[in-house]
Short mmCIF file of C-alpha atoms in Angstrom, two decimals:
data_model
loop_
_atom_site.label_atom_id
_atom_site.label_comp_id
_atom_site.label_asym_id
_atom_site.label_seq_id
_atom_site.Cartn_x
_atom_site.Cartn_y
_atom_site.Cartn_z
CA MET A 1 9.79 12.96 20.37
CA THR A 2 6.55 14.79 19.55
CA GLN A 3 3.10 13.26 19.17
CA LEU A 4 1.63 14.80 16.03
CA ALA A 5 -2.08 14.49 15.28
CA CYS A 6 -2.88 14.01 11.59
CA PRO A 7 -6.61 14.89 11.43
CA ALA A 8 -7.03 13.86 7.78
CA LEU A 9 -5.82 10.30 8.41
CA LEU A 10 -8.72 8.58 10.15
CA SER A 11 -8.56 5.10 11.61
CA ASP A 12 -11.82 3.97 9.95
CA ASP A 13 -11.06 5.30 6.47
CA SER A 14 -9.49 2.98 3.88
CA LEU A 15 -7.33 5.62 2.23
CA GLY A 16 -6.59 7.33 5.54
CA PHE A 17 -5.38 4.10 7.11
CA LEU A 18 -3.13 3.20 4.17
CA ALA A 19 -1.72 6.74 4.03
CA ALA A 20 -0.93 6.60 7.76
CA LEU A 21 0.93 3.33 7.27
CA GLY A 22 2.80 4.79 4.30
CA THR A 23 3.81 7.78 6.41
CA LEU A 24 5.09 5.46 9.16
CA GLU A 25 7.05 3.50 6.54
CA LEU A 26 8.70 6.62 5.14
CA CYS A 27 9.46 8.05 8.58
CA THR A 28 11.17 4.80 9.56
CA SER A 29 12.96 3.70 6.40
CA THR A 30 13.60 6.98 4.58
CA LEU A 31 13.91 9.58 7.32
CA GLY A 32 15.42 7.10 9.77
CA PHE A 33 13.19 8.09 12.69
CA PRO A 34 12.20 5.81 15.59
CA ALA A 35 8.62 6.57 14.58
CA ARG A 36 5.47 5.12 16.14
CA LEU A 37 1.83 5.17 15.01
CA GLY A 38 -1.40 5.13 16.98
CA TRP A 39 -5.00 6.38 16.76
CA GLN A 40 -7.35 8.68 18.62
CA GLY A 41 -9.85 5.84 18.89
CA VAL A 42 -12.24 4.42 16.30
CA GLY A 43 -12.87 7.10 13.70
CA GLY A 44 -10.14 9.25 15.24
CA ALA A 45 -7.03 10.80 13.76
CA ALA A 46 -3.66 9.12 13.34
CA ILE A 47 -1.03 10.00 15.92
CA LEU A 48 2.60 9.96 14.79
CA ASP A 49 5.29 9.92 17.46
CA VAL A 50 8.31 11.42 15.69
CA PRO A 51 11.22 13.79 16.46
CA VAL A 52 9.62 16.60 14.47
CA GLU A 53 7.89 19.67 15.93
CA THR A 54 4.96 20.10 13.52
CA VAL A 55 2.99 18.25 10.88
CA GLU A 56 3.98 20.92 8.35
CA LYS A 57 7.66 20.33 9.02
CA LEU A 58 7.22 16.57 8.64
CA ALA A 59 5.42 17.10 5.33
CA GLY A 60 8.28 19.34 4.19
CA MET A 61 10.85 16.67 5.02
CA LEU A 62 8.91 14.06 3.04
CA TYR A 63 8.61 16.49 0.14
CA THR A 64 12.40 17.05 0.14
CA ARG A 65 12.95 13.29 -0.10
CA ALA A 66 10.45 13.03 -2.94
CA ILE A 67 12.40 15.69 -4.85
CA ARG A 68 15.63 13.73 -4.31
CA TRP A 69 14.07 10.56 -5.69
CA ARG A 70 12.76 12.35 -8.75
CA ASP A 71 16.09 14.06 -9.43
CA SER A 72 17.97 10.75 -9.11
CA ASP A 73 15.47 8.94 -11.37
CA ARG A 74 14.02 6.90 -8.50
CA ILE A 75 10.31 6.38 -7.88
CA VAL A 76 10.36 4.20 -4.74
CA PRO A 77 12.36 4.80 -1.55
CA CYS A 78 14.36 1.55 -1.49
CA ASP A 79 17.82 1.38 -3.09
CA ASP A 80 16.79 -1.28 -5.60
CA PRO A 81 13.67 -0.61 -7.74
CA GLY A 82 12.92 -4.32 -8.01
CA PRO A 83 10.03 -4.89 -10.40
CA VAL A 84 9.02 -1.21 -10.42
CA ARG A 85 10.95 -0.58 -13.62
CA LYS A 86 10.31 1.39 -16.76
CA PRO A 87 8.22 -0.40 -19.42
CA LEU A 88 10.17 -2.48 -21.89
CA SER A 89 11.19 -0.96 -25.19
CA THR A 90 9.86 -2.40 -28.44
CA ALA A 91 13.19 -4.16 -29.00
CA GLU A 92 13.17 -5.67 -25.50
CA ARG A 93 9.62 -6.90 -25.93
CA ARG A 94 10.48 -8.42 -29.30
CA ALA A 95 13.50 -10.20 -27.81
CA LYS A 96 11.40 -11.70 -25.03
CA LYS A 97 8.82 -12.94 -27.52
CA GLN A 98 11.52 -14.47 -29.69
CA ALA A 99 12.84 -16.27 -26.62
CA GLY A 100 9.39 -17.81 -26.16
CA ARG A 101 8.50 -15.71 -23.09
CA THR A 102 5.10 -14.31 -22.25
CA VAL A 103 5.19 -10.53 -22.53
CA SER A 104 3.12 -8.07 -20.53
CA LEU A 105 2.83 -4.33 -21.02
CA ASP A 106 3.65 -4.07 -17.31
CA PRO A 107 7.23 -5.23 -16.57
CA ALA A 108 6.26 -5.68 -12.90
CA LYS A 109 4.34 -8.79 -13.94
CA LEU A 110 6.90 -11.56 -13.66
CA GLU A 111 6.76 -15.14 -14.87
CA PRO A 112 7.52 -17.76 -12.18
CA GLU A 113 11.17 -18.11 -13.17
CA GLU A 114 11.60 -14.34 -13.29
CA ALA A 115 10.06 -13.89 -9.84
CA ILE A 116 12.32 -16.50 -8.28
CA ALA A 117 15.34 -14.96 -10.03
CA GLU A 118 14.38 -11.53 -8.67
CA TYR A 119 14.24 -12.85 -5.12
CA ARG A 120 17.62 -14.55 -5.60
CA ARG A 121 19.11 -11.33 -6.95
CA ILE A 122 17.95 -9.32 -3.94
CA ARG A 123 19.24 -12.04 -1.60
CA ASP A 124 22.65 -12.00 -3.30
CA LEU A 125 22.79 -8.22 -2.99
CA GLU A 126 22.08 -8.50 0.72
CA VAL A 127 24.86 -11.05 1.18
CA LYS A 128 27.41 -8.89 -0.63
CA ARG A 129 26.68 -5.70 1.27
CA SER A 130 28.31 -4.94 4.61
CA GLU A 131 24.97 -3.45 5.72
CA PRO A 132 22.03 -5.46 4.30
CA ASP A 133 19.45 -3.53 2.28
CA ARG A 134 16.42 -4.79 4.17
CA ASP A 135 14.07 -2.24 2.64
CA SER A 136 14.58 -3.50 -0.91
CA ALA A 137 13.76 -7.04 0.27
CA ARG A 138 10.67 -5.78 2.09
CA TRP A 139 9.47 -3.91 -0.99
CA LEU A 140 9.97 -6.96 -3.18
CA SER A 141 8.07 -9.27 -0.81
CA GLY A 142 5.26 -6.72 -0.68
CA LEU A 143 5.11 -6.20 -4.44
CA VAL A 144 5.56 -9.72 -5.85
CA ASN A 145 4.46 -13.13 -4.63
CA GLN A 146 7.24 -15.48 -5.71
CA LEU A 147 5.07 -18.63 -5.47
CA SER A 148 1.46 -17.79 -6.25
CA SER A 149 -0.34 -16.53 -9.37
CA PRO A 150 -3.88 -15.23 -9.94
CA ALA A 151 -6.26 -17.64 -11.66
CA ASN A 152 -5.60 -18.09 -15.39
CA SER A 153 -2.50 -15.86 -15.29
CA PRO A 154 1.06 -16.79 -16.33
CA PHE A 155 2.42 -14.10 -13.99
CA ARG A 156 3.01 -14.05 -10.27
CA ALA A 157 0.57 -12.10 -8.11
CA LEU A 158 1.28 -8.43 -7.46
CA THR A 159 0.34 -6.48 -4.35
CA PRO A 160 -3.44 -6.15 -3.98
CA ILE A 161 -2.90 -2.45 -3.25
CA TYR A 162 -2.36 -2.22 -7.01
CA SER A 163 -5.66 -2.36 -8.93
CA PRO A 164 -4.73 -1.40 -12.51
CA SER A 165 -7.15 -0.45 -15.25
CA GLY A 166 -6.53 -0.11 -18.95
CA GLN A 167 -2.83 -0.14 -19.86
CA MET A 168 -1.59 1.20 -16.54
CA SER A 169 1.75 -0.11 -15.26
CA LEU A 170 3.10 -0.17 -11.73
CA TYR A 171 5.96 2.11 -12.81
CA GLN A 172 3.55 4.61 -14.34
CA LEU A 173 1.42 4.62 -11.17
CA TYR A 174 4.35 5.43 -8.88
CA ARG A 175 5.98 7.84 -11.33
CA ASP A 176 2.82 9.85 -11.92
CA HIS A 177 2.05 10.29 -8.23
CA LEU A 178 5.64 11.15 -7.38
CA THR A 179 5.63 13.76 -10.15
CA LYS A 180 2.43 15.35 -8.86
CA VAL A 181 3.74 15.49 -5.29
CA CYS A 182 6.98 17.10 -6.46
CA GLU A 183 5.08 19.73 -8.45
CA ASN A 184 3.04 20.86 -5.44
CA PRO A 185 4.61 20.79 -1.95
CA ALA A 186 1.23 21.60 -0.37
CA LEU A 187 -0.14 18.17 -1.29
CA LEU A 188 1.62 16.37 1.56
CA THR A 189 0.50 18.85 4.20
CA GLU A 190 -3.06 18.54 2.85
CA ALA A 191 -2.74 14.75 2.97
CA LEU A 192 -2.01 14.85 6.70
CA VAL A 193 -4.19 17.77 7.79
CA ALA A 194 -7.14 18.52 5.48
CA TRP A 195 -7.83 16.76 2.21
CA GLN A 196 -8.27 18.74 -0.98
CA ARG A 197 -9.37 16.90 -4.10
CA SER A 198 -8.11 17.37 -7.65
CA ASP A 199 -8.16 15.46 -10.93
CA GLY A 200 -7.14 11.82 -10.64
CA THR A 201 -8.42 8.28 -10.06
CA GLY A 202 -6.77 7.89 -6.67
CA ALA A 203 -4.99 4.70 -7.81
CA ASN A 204 -8.25 2.86 -7.08
CA LEU A 205 -7.54 3.20 -3.34
CA ASP A 206 -10.53 5.47 -2.76
CA ALA A 207 -13.93 4.85 -4.37
CA ARG A 208 -14.89 8.46 -3.61
CA ALA A 209 -12.41 9.57 -6.28
CA LEU A 210 -14.53 7.98 -9.04
CA ARG A 211 -17.63 10.04 -9.68
CA ASP A 212 -20.26 8.99 -12.20
CA ALA A 213 -21.98 11.55 -14.40
CA VAL A 214 -25.21 11.29 -12.39
CA ILE A 215 -23.58 12.61 -9.21
CA SER A 216 -20.99 15.06 -10.57
CA SER A 217 -21.72 18.78 -10.59
CA SER A 218 -20.90 19.03 -14.30
CA GLY A 219 -23.19 16.20 -15.39
CA GLU A 220 -20.17 14.33 -16.75
CA ALA A 221 -18.04 11.58 -15.21
CA GLU A 222 -15.12 13.12 -13.36
CA ASN A 223 -12.42 11.83 -11.02
CA THR A 224 -11.28 13.74 -7.95
CA ALA A 225 -8.45 12.20 -5.93
CA VAL A 226 -6.49 13.19 -2.83
CA THR A 227 -3.12 12.95 -4.57
CA GLY A 228 -0.84 13.41 -1.56
CA ALA A 229 -2.70 10.82 0.52
CA THR A 230 -2.69 8.41 -2.43
CA TRP A 231 1.09 8.74 -2.81
CA LEU A 232 1.58 8.09 0.91
CA ALA A 233 -0.75 5.07 0.69
CA LEU A 234 1.34 3.62 -2.15
CA MET A 235 4.34 3.76 0.20
CA ALA A 236 2.64 1.23 2.51
CA VAL A 237 3.34 -1.77 0.24
CA PRO A 238 6.21 -3.25 2.34
CA LEU A 239 3.88 -3.65 5.33
CA PHE A 240 1.69 -6.07 3.34
CA ARG A 241 4.10 -8.86 2.47
CA GLN A 242 2.95 -11.75 0.32
CA SER A 243 3.58 -15.43 0.91
CA ALA A 244 2.16 -18.71 -0.29
CA GLY A 245 1.58 -22.22 0.90
CA MET A 246 -1.47 -24.23 -0.06
CA ARG A 247 -3.05 -20.84 -0.86
CA SER A 248 -1.67 -17.37 -1.34
CA ALA A 249 -1.57 -15.34 1.87
CA ILE A 250 -1.18 -11.59 2.03
CA VAL A 251 -0.75 -9.70 5.27
CA GLY A 252 -3.69 -7.36 5.83
CA TRP A 253 -5.91 -8.82 3.09
CA ALA A 254 -8.62 -11.43 3.47
CA ARG A 255 -10.48 -13.69 1.07
CA ALA A 256 -14.00 -15.04 1.42
CA THR A 257 -16.29 -16.91 -0.95
CA GLY A 258 -18.47 -14.58 -2.97
CA VAL A 259 -16.96 -11.28 -1.85
CA GLY A 260 -13.40 -11.44 -3.20
CA LEU A 261 -10.39 -9.79 -1.57
CA ALA A 262 -10.82 -7.17 1.16
CA LEU A 263 -8.43 -4.93 3.06
CA ARG A 264 -8.56 -5.82 6.76
CA TRP A 265 -7.05 -3.84 9.59
CA PRO A 266 -7.28 -3.39 13.35
CA VAL A 267 -7.69 -0.05 15.10
CA TRP A 268 -5.34 -0.22 18.06
CA THR A 269 -4.68 1.79 21.16
CA GLY A 270 -1.23 2.97 22.13
CA LEU A 271 1.70 3.81 19.87
CA LEU A 272 3.41 1.06 17.85
CA ASP A 273 6.66 1.15 15.88
CA ARG A 274 6.85 -0.32 12.39
CA ALA A 275 7.87 -3.79 13.57
CA ALA A 276 4.96 -3.93 16.02
CA VAL A 277 2.54 -2.74 13.32
CA GLU A 278 3.74 -5.54 11.04
CA VAL A 279 3.12 -8.04 13.85
CA ILE A 280 -0.40 -6.83 14.66
CA LEU A 281 -1.44 -6.72 10.99
CA ALA A 282 -0.31 -10.34 10.59
CA HIS A 283 -1.50 -11.61 13.99
CA PRO A 284 -3.48 -14.90 13.73
CA VAL A 285 -6.36 -13.52 15.80
CA VAL A 286 -6.76 -10.63 13.35
CA GLY A 287 -6.26 -13.02 10.44
CA CYS A 288 -9.21 -15.21 11.41
CA ILE A 289 -11.63 -12.32 10.76
CA LYS A 290 -12.76 -12.45 7.14
CA PRO A 291 -15.41 -10.70 5.05
CA ALA A 292 -18.78 -12.34 4.57
CA GLU A 293 -22.01 -11.48 2.80
CA ASP A 294 -23.78 -11.45 6.16
CA PRO A 295 -22.21 -8.86 8.52
CA ASN A 296 -23.54 -10.85 11.47
CA GLU A 297 -21.10 -13.62 10.63
CA VAL A 298 -18.21 -11.18 11.02
CA SER A 299 -19.70 -9.82 14.26
CA ALA A 300 -19.86 -13.35 15.67
CA VAL A 301 -16.17 -13.96 14.93
CA VAL A 302 -15.13 -10.60 16.40
CA ASP A 303 -17.19 -11.29 19.54
CA ALA A 304 -15.74 -14.79 19.85
CA HIS A 305 -12.22 -13.34 19.88
CA SER A 306 -12.93 -10.14 21.79
CA ARG A 307 -10.78 -11.14 24.76
CA GLU A 308 -7.70 -11.78 22.60
CA LEU A 309 -8.31 -8.65 20.54
CA ARG A 310 -8.61 -6.51 23.66
CA ALA A 311 -5.40 -8.04 25.01
CA LEU A 312 -3.67 -6.80 21.85
CA GLY A 313 -5.04 -3.29 22.41
CA ILE A 314 -7.45 -3.57 19.45
CA GLU A 315 -10.64 -1.51 19.64
CA ALA A 316 -12.17 -2.39 16.28
CA ILE A 317 -11.73 -4.37 13.07
CA CYS A 318 -12.30 -2.75 9.68
CA LEU A 319 -12.96 -4.52 6.39
CA SER A 320 -12.93 -2.65 3.08
CA ARG A 321 -14.02 -4.35 -0.13
CA ARG A 322 -13.47 -3.11 -3.67
CA ARG A 323 -16.18 -1.94 -6.05
CA PRO A 324 -15.51 -4.09 -9.14
CA LEU A 325 -15.10 -2.47 -12.54
CA PRO A 326 -15.33 -4.24 -15.94
CA ASN A 327 -11.54 -4.46 -16.44
CA SER A 328 -10.26 -3.91 -12.92
CA ALA A 329 -10.65 -5.14 -9.36
CA GLY A 330 -12.04 -1.67 -8.74
CA ALA A 331 -11.63 0.94 -6.03
CA LEU A 332 -11.59 0.43 -2.28
CA LEU A 333 -14.84 1.34 -0.60
CA LEU A 334 -15.24 2.84 2.84
CA PRO A 335 -15.04 -0.01 5.36
CA ARG A 336 -17.49 -1.77 7.58
CA VAL A 337 -16.36 -1.40 11.19
CA TRP A 338 -16.86 -3.92 13.98
CA ALA A 339 -16.20 -2.63 17.50
CA VAL A 340 -14.54 -5.03 19.92
CA SER A 341 -16.75 -5.51 22.97
#
């Protein structure tokens, strides 16, 4: 095993953190490595412990897999695409309407009965296979909440990583980023080593990608995304599974009155495999830290739990809110960081 430093993936950067998790997910599920992830401290680079000699070679292996998915008409790494399917045809949409169903332009948005049926279908596939397809189940639980819906919506909640605008669909988002990665093998090396920006909205995972006319060099609004890092970040969905009880709960995301939904993550010491990362993201001590209008409120909670956080090897807690847009939850901002004393 080799410990590879990925200097572009910083522990206190929203997009960098998500891209690091996506890389861990792909190394584990797609490449089949006993991979582990850690950090060079708060604000430091991601460290990947993998059986690969260089970052460039790892990027090349991920690129080869991306090409395979594209050539086999796949856009996500799991065997079953789940709700990440092509948009319905006009005839299919008409048939659903005639059957009295609510129709969305995005086929990933499932009505309650459809969501439950999708979970049953994946469960039945697991039962029938000699070797269960755990990754498809993990992707489904990350993408679709089978029990909870957003306010005033007939559809079940989708992963909060997805912040669509306009007529974007989940399929289009994954397809477009996969296509761009396949067209330029340098994008994945850049994602891990040194970011280069090009046209794109960054899937609303990076507020820096959205530049208003007043700050752009051309005097016009322009978007400049880190495409390779965005694609890797989109691969992190299975690590943020959704569940529901009295209220919807999503691993790694926190709600608080007045500030909406925020991405929450710990910066940990040591190297953790995927299972351990899933545990620490969902740990109750981490889960009790929520965004608030007054940063001092968050500081007080972090300080109150500093002993437990230190025992888990956690050096800091990061919270990243979105910048709301008129028709979208908006893009993720750079986080506020609270060091653990």
